Amino acid sequence: IRTPLTVLAGFVETLQNLPLDANEQSKYLSLMARQAQRMQTLVEDLLTLSRLEGSPLPGTEPTPLSVFWIALREEALALDQAMAGLLGGLHRIEFDPVDVGAVELLGQRGELQSAMSNLVANALRYTPSSGSVKVSWHQTEAGAGVFTVTDDGPGIAPAHLPRITERFYRVDRSRSRETGGTGLGLSIVKHVVQRHQGELTIESQPGLGSRFIITLPANRVRALPETSVAPGLGAQHPREQHAQ
């Protein structure tokens, strides 16, 4: 919090003491807004962690997987567009056309959405714009649900893997700051998954990309009475095909 606050205070002092023209004022105000947004995002993530640690275990509220799938796709495309100027282009984003309309997840909807979104956002932030991010879902023979985000980015060195879910631990601090990361995303994912009796697995090798896997136990996944895929889930969005 101190870093963006210090930068913001410096910009305020500049505006107060220097005779800037309209263009210069606009530039500084834009930079100030960016730092304020960084602080807001960081505070929101800290509050999320605090709520997770202080709240009772989630119940079994049912939410169709298709609801998560639609929201994740929209968020991924919007974030990719927002980061295009920083990274120099768009990613190739692929959502497996699986039968997500056939199951529902049992748990706290907001927490599960946050965990999945954080994994997708992380993949986009750390993968070069020429790379790809793939989101998939499948069930094991035992009925467990497996949500996977795979990228072909730079990968993660083995030395970082044991600590990567710690708060504020970041493999590449400069890139995370450039693209709006707070260093809390994977901590949030870990807490949510554990609260739902699941497991977070991270597989990565330098130069070969990364795979982040959320496995939810069978008692958190249930077949829907009517198995029908929500409209549009079986086909790619036009933006998802831009690099193919």
PDB file of C-alpha atoms in Angstrom:
ATOM      1  CA  ILE A   1       0.000   0.000   0.000  1.00  0.00           C
ATOM      2  CA  ARG A   2       2.858   2.374   0.842  1.00  0.00           C
ATOM      3  CA  THR A   3       4.354   2.371  -2.663  1.00  0.00           C
ATOM      4  CA  PRO A   4       1.309   3.615  -4.634  1.00  0.00           C
ATOM      5  CA  LEU A   5       0.395   5.953  -1.759  1.00  0.00           C
ATOM      6  CA  THR A   6       3.863   7.541  -1.861  1.00  0.00           C
ATOM      7  CA  VAL A   7       3.647   7.959  -5.622  1.00  0.00           C
ATOM      8  CA  LEU A   8       0.156   9.439  -5.366  1.00  0.00           C
ATOM      9  CA  ALA A   9       1.252  11.905  -2.674  1.00  0.00           C
ATOM     10  CA  GLY A  10       4.152  12.984  -4.887  1.00  0.00           C
ATOM     11  CA  PHE A  11       1.830  13.713  -7.793  1.00  0.00           C
ATOM     12  CA  VAL A  12      -0.488  15.721  -5.518  1.00  0.00           C
ATOM     13  CA  GLU A  13       2.461  17.811  -4.318  1.00  0.00           C
ATOM     14  CA  THR A  14       3.546  18.408  -7.911  1.00  0.00           C
ATOM     15  CA  LEU A  15       0.082  19.623  -8.913  1.00  0.00           C
ATOM     16  CA  GLN A  16      -0.044  21.901  -5.881  1.00  0.00           C
ATOM     17  CA  ASN A  17       3.342  23.545  -6.386  1.00  0.00           C
ATOM     18  CA  LEU A  18       4.093  23.639 -10.113  1.00  0.00           C
ATOM     19  CA  PRO A  19       2.352  25.772 -12.771  1.00  0.00           C
ATOM     20  CA  LEU A  20       1.419  22.985 -15.188  1.00  0.00           C
ATOM     21  CA  ASP A  21      -0.463  23.433 -18.422  1.00  0.00           C
ATOM     22  CA  ALA A  22      -3.658  21.496 -19.176  1.00  0.00           C
ATOM     23  CA  ASN A  23      -1.890  18.614 -20.946  1.00  0.00           C
ATOM     24  CA  GLU A  24       0.582  18.159 -18.103  1.00  0.00           C
ATOM     25  CA  GLN A  25      -2.207  18.247 -15.524  1.00  0.00           C
ATOM     26  CA  SER A  26      -4.133  15.635 -17.477  1.00  0.00           C
ATOM     27  CA  LYS A  27      -1.067  13.392 -17.605  1.00  0.00           C
ATOM     28  CA  TYR A  28      -0.474  13.607 -13.849  1.00  0.00           C
ATOM     29  CA  LEU A  29      -4.149  13.072 -13.046  1.00  0.00           C
ATOM     30  CA  SER A  30      -4.138   9.947 -15.222  1.00  0.00           C
ATOM     31  CA  LEU A  31      -1.096   8.603 -13.362  1.00  0.00           C
ATOM     32  CA  MET A  32      -2.752   9.429 -10.035  1.00  0.00           C
ATOM     33  CA  ALA A  33      -5.888   7.560 -11.037  1.00  0.00           C
ATOM     34  CA  ARG A  34      -3.790   4.508 -11.932  1.00  0.00           C
ATOM     35  CA  GLN A  35      -2.080   4.510  -8.530  1.00  0.00           C
ATOM     36  CA  ALA A  36      -5.414   4.955  -6.750  1.00  0.00           C
ATOM     37  CA  GLN A  37      -6.770   1.961  -8.661  1.00  0.00           C
ATOM     38  CA  ARG A  38      -3.742  -0.088  -7.581  1.00  0.00           C
ATOM     39  CA  MET A  39      -4.443   0.748  -3.939  1.00  0.00           C
ATOM     40  CA  GLN A  40      -8.133  -0.051  -4.314  1.00  0.00           C
ATOM     41  CA  THR A  41      -7.379  -3.443  -5.887  1.00  0.00           C
ATOM     42  CA  LEU A  42      -4.863  -4.253  -3.164  1.00  0.00           C
ATOM     43  CA  VAL A  43      -7.256  -3.299  -0.370  1.00  0.00           C
ATOM     44  CA  GLU A  44     -10.044  -5.347  -1.954  1.00  0.00           C
ATOM     45  CA  ASP A  45      -7.769  -8.410  -2.117  1.00  0.00           C
ATOM     46  CA  LEU A  46      -6.705  -7.936   1.506  1.00  0.00           C
ATOM     47  CA  LEU A  47     -10.343  -7.677   2.570  1.00  0.00           C
ATOM     48  CA  THR A  48     -11.140 -10.821   0.584  1.00  0.00           C
ATOM     49  CA  LEU A  49      -8.429 -12.746   2.429  1.00  0.00           C
ATOM     50  CA  SER A  50      -9.655 -11.387   5.748  1.00  0.00           C
ATOM     51  CA  ARG A  51     -13.229 -12.494   5.020  1.00  0.00           C
ATOM     52  CA  LEU A  52     -12.061 -15.947   3.951  1.00  0.00           C
ATOM     53  CA  GLU A  53     -10.089 -16.437   7.158  1.00  0.00           C
ATOM     54  CA  GLY A  54     -12.824 -15.155   9.436  1.00  0.00           C
ATOM     55  CA  SER A  55     -15.943 -16.690   7.923  1.00  0.00           C
ATOM     56  CA  PRO A  56     -17.473 -20.144   8.490  1.00  0.00           C
ATOM     57  CA  LEU A  57     -16.873 -22.908   5.980  1.00  0.00           C
ATOM     58  CA  PRO A  58     -18.949 -22.585   2.793  1.00  0.00           C
ATOM     59  CA  GLY A  59     -22.213 -24.467   2.504  1.00  0.00           C
ATOM     60  CA  THR A  60     -23.565 -26.313  -0.522  1.00  0.00           C
ATOM     61  CA  GLU A  61     -25.202 -23.541  -2.529  1.00  0.00           C
ATOM     62  CA  PRO A  62     -25.605 -24.922  -6.093  1.00  0.00           C
ATOM     63  CA  THR A  63     -24.405 -22.899  -9.088  1.00  0.00           C
ATOM     64  CA  PRO A  64     -24.362 -24.281 -12.652  1.00  0.00           C
ATOM     65  CA  LEU A  65     -20.834 -24.488 -14.036  1.00  0.00           C
ATOM     66  CA  SER A  66     -22.115 -22.659 -17.128  1.00  0.00           C
ATOM     67  CA  VAL A  67     -22.603 -19.527 -14.992  1.00  0.00           C
ATOM     68  CA  PHE A  68     -18.916 -19.545 -14.050  1.00  0.00           C
ATOM     69  CA  TRP A  69     -17.885 -20.364 -17.622  1.00  0.00           C
ATOM     70  CA  ILE A  70     -19.725 -17.417 -19.174  1.00  0.00           C
ATOM     71  CA  ALA A  71     -18.388 -14.961 -16.566  1.00  0.00           C
ATOM     72  CA  LEU A  72     -14.824 -16.261 -16.894  1.00  0.00           C
ATOM     73  CA  ARG A  73     -14.868 -15.898 -20.671  1.00  0.00           C
ATOM     74  CA  GLU A  74     -16.192 -12.336 -20.519  1.00  0.00           C
ATOM     75  CA  GLU A  75     -13.668 -11.341 -17.837  1.00  0.00           C
ATOM     76  CA  ALA A  76     -10.759 -12.913 -19.720  1.00  0.00           C
ATOM     77  CA  LEU A  77     -11.547 -11.102 -22.964  1.00  0.00           C
ATOM     78  CA  ALA A  78     -12.073  -7.776 -21.164  1.00  0.00           C
ATOM     79  CA  LEU A  79      -8.808  -8.080 -19.194  1.00  0.00           C
ATOM     80  CA  ASP A  80      -6.887  -9.074 -22.301  1.00  0.00           C
ATOM     81  CA  GLN A  81      -8.197  -6.012 -24.121  1.00  0.00           C
ATOM     82  CA  ALA A  82      -7.296  -3.759 -21.176  1.00  0.00           C
ATOM     83  CA  MET A  83      -3.737  -5.105 -21.047  1.00  0.00           C
ATOM     84  CA  ALA A  84      -3.175  -5.028 -24.811  1.00  0.00           C
ATOM     85  CA  GLY A  85      -1.538  -1.598 -24.675  1.00  0.00           C
ATOM     86  CA  LEU A  86       0.903  -2.695 -21.960  1.00  0.00           C
ATOM     87  CA  LEU A  87       1.838  -6.043 -23.472  1.00  0.00           C
ATOM     88  CA  GLY A  88       1.741  -5.022 -27.124  1.00  0.00           C
ATOM     89  CA  GLY A  89      -1.069  -7.273 -28.351  1.00  0.00           C
ATOM     90  CA  LEU A  90      -3.748  -9.806 -27.563  1.00  0.00           C
ATOM     91  CA  HIS A  91      -3.436 -13.384 -26.347  1.00  0.00           C
ATOM     92  CA  ARG A  92      -4.970 -16.454 -27.916  1.00  0.00           C
ATOM     93  CA  ILE A  93      -7.648 -17.435 -25.383  1.00  0.00           C
ATOM     94  CA  GLU A  94      -9.329 -20.816 -25.612  1.00  0.00           C
ATOM     95  CA  PHE A  95     -12.174 -22.173 -23.513  1.00  0.00           C
ATOM     96  CA  ASP A  96     -12.773 -25.875 -24.022  1.00  0.00           C
ATOM     97  CA  PRO A  97     -16.271 -26.420 -25.467  1.00  0.00           C
ATOM     98  CA  VAL A  98     -17.072 -28.949 -22.737  1.00  0.00           C
ATOM     99  CA  ASP A  99     -20.563 -29.836 -21.531  1.00  0.00           C
ATOM    100  CA  VAL A 100     -20.435 -27.328 -18.662  1.00  0.00           C
ATOM    101  CA  GLY A 101     -24.224 -27.225 -18.668  1.00  0.00           C
ATOM    102  CA  ALA A 102     -24.321 -30.771 -17.330  1.00  0.00           C
ATOM    103  CA  VAL A 103     -23.042 -30.059 -13.808  1.00  0.00           C
ATOM    104  CA  GLU A 104     -23.298 -27.608 -10.963  1.00  0.00           C
ATOM    105  CA  LEU A 105     -20.821 -26.765  -8.223  1.00  0.00           C
ATOM    106  CA  LEU A 106     -21.799 -26.800  -4.561  1.00  0.00           C
ATOM    107  CA  GLY A 107     -20.217 -24.061  -2.466  1.00  0.00           C
ATOM    108  CA  GLN A 108     -19.897 -20.318  -2.065  1.00  0.00           C
ATOM    109  CA  ARG A 109     -20.409 -18.930  -5.556  1.00  0.00           C
ATOM    110  CA  GLY A 110     -18.433 -15.708  -5.065  1.00  0.00           C
ATOM    111  CA  GLU A 111     -15.432 -17.528  -3.628  1.00  0.00           C
ATOM    112  CA  LEU A 112     -15.311 -20.113  -6.409  1.00  0.00           C
ATOM    113  CA  GLN A 113     -15.686 -17.392  -9.046  1.00  0.00           C
ATOM    114  CA  SER A 114     -12.832 -15.431  -7.444  1.00  0.00           C
ATOM    115  CA  ALA A 115     -10.522 -18.455  -7.395  1.00  0.00           C
ATOM    116  CA  MET A 116     -11.121 -19.340 -11.040  1.00  0.00           C
ATOM    117  CA  SER A 117     -10.856 -15.700 -12.159  1.00  0.00           C
ATOM    118  CA  ASN A 118      -7.552 -15.231 -10.349  1.00  0.00           C
ATOM    119  CA  LEU A 119      -6.002 -18.190 -12.156  1.00  0.00           C
ATOM    120  CA  VAL A 120      -7.131 -16.939 -15.561  1.00  0.00           C
ATOM    121  CA  ALA A 121      -5.971 -13.378 -14.801  1.00  0.00           C
ATOM    122  CA  ASN A 122      -2.570 -14.623 -13.617  1.00  0.00           C
ATOM    123  CA  ALA A 123      -2.082 -16.602 -16.809  1.00  0.00           C
ATOM    124  CA  LEU A 124      -2.870 -13.537 -18.918  1.00  0.00           C
ATOM    125  CA  ARG A 125      -0.601 -11.251 -16.881  1.00  0.00           C
ATOM    126  CA  TYR A 126       2.459 -13.489 -17.033  1.00  0.00           C
ATOM    127  CA  THR A 127       2.110 -14.838 -20.572  1.00  0.00           C
ATOM    128  CA  PRO A 128       3.484 -12.712 -23.454  1.00  0.00           C
ATOM    129  CA  SER A 129       0.854 -11.346 -25.806  1.00  0.00           C
ATOM    130  CA  SER A 130       1.918 -13.770 -28.512  1.00  0.00           C
ATOM    131  CA  GLY A 131       1.122 -16.707 -26.220  1.00  0.00           C
ATOM    132  CA  SER A 132      -2.004 -18.684 -25.460  1.00  0.00           C
ATOM    133  CA  VAL A 133      -4.143 -19.368 -22.406  1.00  0.00           C
ATOM    134  CA  LYS A 134      -6.423 -22.393 -22.271  1.00  0.00           C
ATOM    135  CA  VAL A 135      -9.209 -23.005 -19.740  1.00  0.00           C
ATOM    136  CA  SER A 136     -10.670 -26.487 -19.361  1.00  0.00           C
ATOM    137  CA  TRP A 137     -12.867 -28.645 -17.137  1.00  0.00           C
ATOM    138  CA  HIS A 138     -13.340 -32.366 -16.711  1.00  0.00           C
ATOM    139  CA  GLN A 139     -14.510 -34.862 -14.125  1.00  0.00           C
ATOM    140  CA  THR A 140     -12.552 -37.828 -12.898  1.00  0.00           C
ATOM    141  CA  GLU A 141     -13.956 -41.349 -12.711  1.00  0.00           C
ATOM    142  CA  ALA A 142     -14.446 -40.791  -8.990  1.00  0.00           C
ATOM    143  CA  GLY A 143     -16.607 -37.725  -9.689  1.00  0.00           C
ATOM    144  CA  ALA A 144     -14.145 -34.995  -8.678  1.00  0.00           C
ATOM    145  CA  GLY A 145     -14.222 -31.781 -10.711  1.00  0.00           C
ATOM    146  CA  VAL A 146     -10.982 -30.541 -12.273  1.00  0.00           C
ATOM    147  CA  PHE A 147     -10.646 -26.911 -13.413  1.00  0.00           C
ATOM    148  CA  THR A 148      -7.400 -26.221 -15.298  1.00  0.00           C
ATOM    149  CA  VAL A 149      -5.731 -23.077 -16.657  1.00  0.00           C
ATOM    150  CA  THR A 150      -2.788 -23.761 -18.969  1.00  0.00           C
ATOM    151  CA  ASP A 151      -0.453 -21.192 -20.550  1.00  0.00           C
ATOM    152  CA  ASP A 152       2.632 -21.326 -22.739  1.00  0.00           C
ATOM    153  CA  GLY A 153       4.385 -18.469 -20.950  1.00  0.00           C
ATOM    154  CA  PRO A 154       7.907 -18.352 -19.486  1.00  0.00           C
ATOM    155  CA  GLY A 155       7.177 -20.935 -16.803  1.00  0.00           C
ATOM    156  CA  ILE A 156       8.239 -20.929 -13.160  1.00  0.00           C
ATOM    157  CA  ALA A 157      11.563 -22.105 -11.761  1.00  0.00           C
ATOM    158  CA  PRO A 158      11.343 -25.020  -9.294  1.00  0.00           C
ATOM    159  CA  ALA A 159      12.743 -22.841  -6.487  1.00  0.00           C
ATOM    160  CA  HIS A 160       9.663 -20.595  -6.619  1.00  0.00           C
ATOM    161  CA  LEU A 161       6.962 -23.262  -6.668  1.00  0.00           C
ATOM    162  CA  PRO A 162       6.881 -24.049  -2.906  1.00  0.00           C
ATOM    163  CA  ARG A 163       6.327 -20.365  -2.060  1.00  0.00           C
ATOM    164  CA  ILE A 164       4.227 -19.115  -4.934  1.00  0.00           C
ATOM    165  CA  THR A 165       0.945 -19.192  -2.965  1.00  0.00           C
ATOM    166  CA  GLU A 166       2.383 -17.080  -0.120  1.00  0.00           C
ATOM    167  CA  ARG A 167       1.007 -13.575   0.274  1.00  0.00           C
ATOM    168  CA  PHE A 168       2.833 -10.953  -1.795  1.00  0.00           C
ATOM    169  CA  TYR A 169       5.263 -13.531  -3.185  1.00  0.00           C
ATOM    170  CA  ARG A 170       5.796 -12.774  -6.871  1.00  0.00           C
ATOM    171  CA  VAL A 171       8.150 -14.416  -9.319  1.00  0.00           C
ATOM    172  CA  ASP A 172       8.347 -11.306 -11.522  1.00  0.00           C
ATOM    173  CA  ARG A 173       7.561  -8.185  -9.504  1.00  0.00           C
ATOM    174  CA  SER A 174       8.038  -5.717 -12.348  1.00  0.00           C
ATOM    175  CA  ARG A 175       5.649  -7.512 -14.705  1.00  0.00           C
ATOM    176  CA  SER A 176       3.044  -7.985 -11.989  1.00  0.00           C
ATOM    177  CA  ARG A 177       3.079  -4.284 -11.172  1.00  0.00           C
ATOM    178  CA  GLU A 178       2.878  -3.299 -14.828  1.00  0.00           C
ATOM    179  CA  THR A 179      -0.246  -5.396 -15.369  1.00  0.00           C
ATOM    180  CA  GLY A 180      -1.997  -4.664 -12.072  1.00  0.00           C
ATOM    181  CA  GLY A 181      -1.121  -7.721  -9.975  1.00  0.00           C
ATOM    182  CA  THR A 182      -1.161  -7.463  -6.169  1.00  0.00           C
ATOM    183  CA  GLY A 183       0.713 -10.631  -5.207  1.00  0.00           C
ATOM    184  CA  LEU A 184      -2.373 -11.926  -3.371  1.00  0.00           C
ATOM    185  CA  GLY A 185      -4.219 -13.748  -6.147  1.00  0.00           C
ATOM    186  CA  LEU A 186      -2.783 -17.218  -5.569  1.00  0.00           C
ATOM    187  CA  SER A 187      -3.164 -16.850  -1.796  1.00  0.00           C
ATOM    188  CA  ILE A 188      -6.871 -16.195  -2.351  1.00  0.00           C
ATOM    189  CA  VAL A 189      -7.121 -19.205  -4.656  1.00  0.00           C
ATOM    190  CA  LYS A 190      -5.415 -21.451  -2.107  1.00  0.00           C
ATOM    191  CA  HIS A 191      -7.721 -20.334   0.722  1.00  0.00           C
ATOM    192  CA  VAL A 192     -10.884 -20.769  -1.362  1.00  0.00           C
ATOM    193  CA  VAL A 193      -9.877 -24.235  -2.561  1.00  0.00           C
ATOM    194  CA  GLN A 194      -8.985 -25.411   0.937  1.00  0.00           C
ATOM    195  CA  ARG A 195     -12.284 -24.079   2.305  1.00  0.00           C
ATOM    196  CA  HIS A 196     -14.081 -26.215  -0.295  1.00  0.00           C
ATOM    197  CA  GLN A 197     -12.052 -29.315   0.682  1.00  0.00           C
ATOM    198  CA  GLY A 198     -10.238 -29.173  -2.639  1.00  0.00           C
ATOM    199  CA  GLU A 199      -6.641 -29.077  -3.807  1.00  0.00           C
ATOM    200  CA  LEU A 200      -4.589 -26.539  -5.778  1.00  0.00           C
ATOM    201  CA  THR A 201      -1.833 -28.051  -7.913  1.00  0.00           C
ATOM    202  CA  ILE A 202       0.792 -26.069  -9.826  1.00  0.00           C
ATOM    203  CA  GLU A 203       2.867 -27.648 -12.581  1.00  0.00           C
ATOM    204  CA  SER A 204       5.488 -25.604 -14.386  1.00  0.00           C
ATOM    205  CA  GLN A 205       8.896 -25.678 -16.010  1.00  0.00           C
ATOM    206  CA  PRO A 206      10.970 -22.709 -17.196  1.00  0.00           C
ATOM    207  CA  GLY A 207      10.377 -22.110 -20.882  1.00  0.00           C
ATOM    208  CA  LEU A 208       7.517 -24.617 -21.091  1.00  0.00           C
ATOM    209  CA  GLY A 209       4.614 -22.738 -19.560  1.00  0.00           C
ATOM    210  CA  SER A 210       2.496 -23.443 -16.497  1.00  0.00           C
ATOM    211  CA  ARG A 211      -0.598 -25.359 -15.489  1.00  0.00           C
ATOM    212  CA  PHE A 212      -2.751 -24.393 -12.495  1.00  0.00           C
ATOM    213  CA  ILE A 213      -5.281 -27.004 -11.397  1.00  0.00           C
ATOM    214  CA  ILE A 214      -8.183 -26.746  -8.958  1.00  0.00           C
ATOM    215  CA  THR A 215      -9.569 -30.144  -7.973  1.00  0.00           C
ATOM    216  CA  LEU A 216     -12.909 -30.104  -6.149  1.00  0.00           C
ATOM    217  CA  PRO A 217     -14.052 -33.270  -4.365  1.00  0.00           C
ATOM    218  CA  ALA A 218     -16.999 -35.264  -5.688  1.00  0.00           C
ATOM    219  CA  ASN A 219     -19.287 -33.937  -2.948  1.00  0.00           C
ATOM    220  CA  ARG A 220     -18.841 -30.434  -4.405  1.00  0.00           C
ATOM    221  CA  VAL A 221     -19.866 -31.456  -7.944  1.00  0.00           C
ATOM    222  CA  ARG A 222     -23.363 -32.583  -8.898  1.00  0.00           C
ATOM    223  CA  ALA A 223     -25.042 -33.522 -12.165  1.00  0.00           C
ATOM    224  CA  LEU A 224     -27.909 -31.283 -13.206  1.00  0.00           C
ATOM    225  CA  PRO A 225     -31.320 -32.891 -13.789  1.00  0.00           C
ATOM    226  CA  GLU A 226     -31.468 -31.413 -17.290  1.00  0.00           C
ATOM    227  CA  THR A 227     -28.116 -31.603 -19.061  1.00  0.00           C
ATOM    228  CA  SER A 228     -28.145 -28.862 -21.652  1.00  0.00           C
ATOM    229  CA  VAL A 229     -25.289 -26.569 -22.566  1.00  0.00           C
ATOM    230  CA  ALA A 230     -26.008 -22.875 -22.161  1.00  0.00           C
ATOM    231  CA  PRO A 231     -26.259 -20.995 -25.495  1.00  0.00           C
ATOM    232  CA  GLY A 232     -22.892 -20.189 -27.013  1.00  0.00           C
ATOM    233  CA  LEU A 233     -20.768 -22.256 -24.660  1.00  0.00           C
ATOM    234  CA  GLY A 234     -19.864 -24.793 -27.285  1.00  0.00           C
ATOM    235  CA  ALA A 235     -18.335 -22.294 -29.698  1.00  0.00           C
ATOM    236  CA  GLN A 236     -15.419 -19.913 -29.527  1.00  0.00           C
ATOM    237  CA  HIS A 237     -15.902 -16.185 -29.257  1.00  0.00           C
ATOM    238  CA  PRO A 238     -14.501 -14.388 -32.359  1.00  0.00           C
ATOM    239  CA  ARG A 239     -11.799 -12.811 -30.148  1.00  0.00           C
ATOM    240  CA  GLU A 240     -10.666 -16.264 -29.050  1.00  0.00           C
ATOM    241  CA  GLN A 241      -9.738 -17.173 -32.600  1.00  0.00           C
ATOM    242  CA  HIS A 242      -7.671 -14.103 -33.480  1.00  0.00           C
ATOM    243  CA  ALA A 243      -4.303 -15.819 -33.275  1.00  0.00           C
ATOM    244  CA  GLN A 244      -5.298 -19.142 -34.784  1.00  0.00           C
TER     245      GLN A 244
END
